[in-house]
Amino acid sequence: MPKPPAVPKSAAARKRPPQRRAAPDAALADSGKAARSRRTQARILDAAEELFSHHGIYGVSIRDIADRAGVDTALLHYHFANKDGIYEAVMLRRAGDVNEARKRAMDDYARKSGGKPSIEGIVRAYMQPVFERLRTGGRGFNNYAALIALANNSALWGGGTVKEYFDPAVQRLVDLLRLALPKAREEDLYWGYQFLSGALTLSYSRNARIEGLSHGRCRANDYAAIEPRLVAWCAAGLRALGACR
Amino acid sequence: MPKPPAVPKSAAARKRPPQRRAAPDAALADSGKAARSRRTQARILDAAEELFSHHGIYGVSIRDIADRAGVDTALLHYHFANKDGIYEAVMLRRAGDVNEARKRAMDDYARKSGGKPSIEGIVRAYMQPVFERLRTGGRGFNNYAALIALANNSALWGGGTVKEYFDPAVQRLVDLLRLALPKAREEDLYWGYQFLSGALTLSYSRNARIEGLSHGRCRANDYAAIEPRLVAWCAAGLRALGACR
DNA sequence: ATTATCTATAGATCTATAGATAATGC
DNA sequence: ATTATCTATAGATCTATAGATAATGC
């Protein structure tokens, strides 16, 4: 976080204690050189994910990440070439899992509902994998989600390969909605997705404004409260959009 | 944008031509030292607004802003002390105007509708001043809106004094919604605002993802298409939230 | 022999300030 | 006399790489 360098780091403070090659942890079943490398990379990505999600990609320096991961900056260049490489690796690490789960959930629901899926059912299936991971995926997934929210409201989104993971799940969502809302205009289905997406991402962003506004009645991370309300909200909105032609 | 220093700026390239004190523009009615100072500050804020909205506060250096404004970095420190000072000045410059307009629009609508405001009417009144400025306020306001969208999905929001401008308009909105939805739970009014806010800010963010997803059917800045749809969407959602107790 | 990691450092860039200078205001 | 602006520069920080070293793999 090169930002408000709280205390301008003096050359002395900057100096990390010389790092001794940590002895390979014998207790770890998954030992060996390759495994150790993978664990190091994961530590680097965990650190980057956390820092990026709080400060954005330009609010974090390679050294910040290295310090938090407990390694030298040179190692980050070795594994990921440069900062963009780290950012992309962070974005991609969880992209496949969550979007495969979305497609699976929508496919399952489509099958289960026969030819008559409900809007609520479709929206719920699309969102459920994310909310599930927000509740049970620990700090890592919550950091990732906040980072996605940040990217979603910026010009950064289209940049990388992320959309190749996210877009197919969205298209599957729109395809199902088209079935359930046969009278809706094609463009309204996409506007509907856009509004849904905005409300969803704000819900797992780092913005906790609602807590102050509501005088503590709502907690920003109360996903048990958010999920059913957001499903109801989006379903009603989609129905209104689909009807007003 | 200190990021991908496209071409690493050499010391030579960095050197700006020595800046001669531009002769005061005699054609300008608004001359005089103070006026000139105000115009310079406005140029600096315009540059900062544009750059911040594209790259975020940490993706822009003071020198980037100075270069775009055509002044030296020392002048930015003279007028705004430091980068945070510039950022806050940018955020506050248009905050009063748009939120006063919101409150006025809601007050006018409340009066006009007697004791029976409709959800659509309330939501429209809240959003209208923003959409109006997006359409007619030129590049400056569009940059500002994109910056607000960026801040809204990050941890930066609460930081400054911005919320003192934005929060009262939100509370007025919630107060009117409470009248129109007497059966709604108090917390649902705030969740409703959160979802509305997410959909609204994404709509004026720099994310143009919808254009690709919809194969060109929707244009990200087509506010004439967005405004009525978003009003219908949010009204339906609020009604659903307010009813499901 | 190869791979993962650390040491040391070059070169660029950033923020911030001290001090000079030119215009305006009184 | 004051204010707005420019010149020059200090000091910190950033990214990236060359080269050394220690562990693993064959």
PDB file of C-alpha atoms (C1' of nucleotides) in Angstrom, chain A residues 8-9 21 24 33 61-63 74 77 82-83, chain D residues 12-18 21-25:
ATOM      1  CA  PRO A   8       7.569   7.041   5.711  1.00  0.00           C
ATOM      2  CA  LYS A   9       9.446   3.797   5.819  1.00  0.00           C
ATOM      3  CA  ARG A  21      15.519 -20.748   3.603  1.00  0.00           C
ATOM      4  CA  PRO A  24      11.093 -28.003   4.526  1.00  0.00           C
ATOM      5  CA  LYS A  33      10.237 -29.320  -4.354  1.00  0.00           C
ATOM      6  CA  SER A  61       3.354  -2.683  -4.359  1.00  0.00           C
ATOM      7  CA  ILE A  62       5.135  -5.903  -5.144  1.00  0.00           C
ATOM      8  CA  ARG A  63       7.090  -5.386  -1.973  1.00  0.00           C
ATOM      9  CA  ALA A  74      12.512 -11.429  -6.518  1.00  0.00           C
ATOM     10  CA  HIS A  77       9.069 -11.940 -10.359  1.00  0.00           C
ATOM     11  CA  ASN A  82       5.427  -8.863 -12.907  1.00  0.00           C
ATOM     12  CA  LYS A  83       2.529  -7.247 -11.105  1.00  0.00           C
TER      13      LYS A  83
ATOM     14  C1'  DA D  12      12.011   7.621  -0.282  1.00  0.00           C
ATOM     15  C1'  DT D  13      10.128   3.964  -2.782  1.00  0.00           C
ATOM     16  C1'  DC D  14       9.263   1.083  -6.770  1.00  0.00           C
ATOM     17  C1'  DT D  15      10.113  -2.564 -10.294  1.00  0.00           C
ATOM     18  C1'  DA D  16      13.198  -5.574 -12.299  1.00  0.00           C
ATOM     19  C1'  DT D  17      17.321  -8.253 -13.031  1.00  0.00           C
ATOM     20  C1'  DA D  18      21.984 -10.453 -12.540  1.00  0.00           C
ATOM     21  C1'  DT D  21      23.310 -20.554  -3.113  1.00  0.00           C
ATOM     22  C1'  DA D  22      20.870 -24.474  -1.342  1.00  0.00           C
ATOM     23  C1'  DA D  23      17.766 -28.008  -1.959  1.00  0.00           C
ATOM     24  C1'  DT D  24      15.681 -31.626  -4.875  1.00  0.00           C
ATOM     25  C1'  DG D  25      15.483 -34.788  -8.917  1.00  0.00           C
TER      26       DG D  25
END
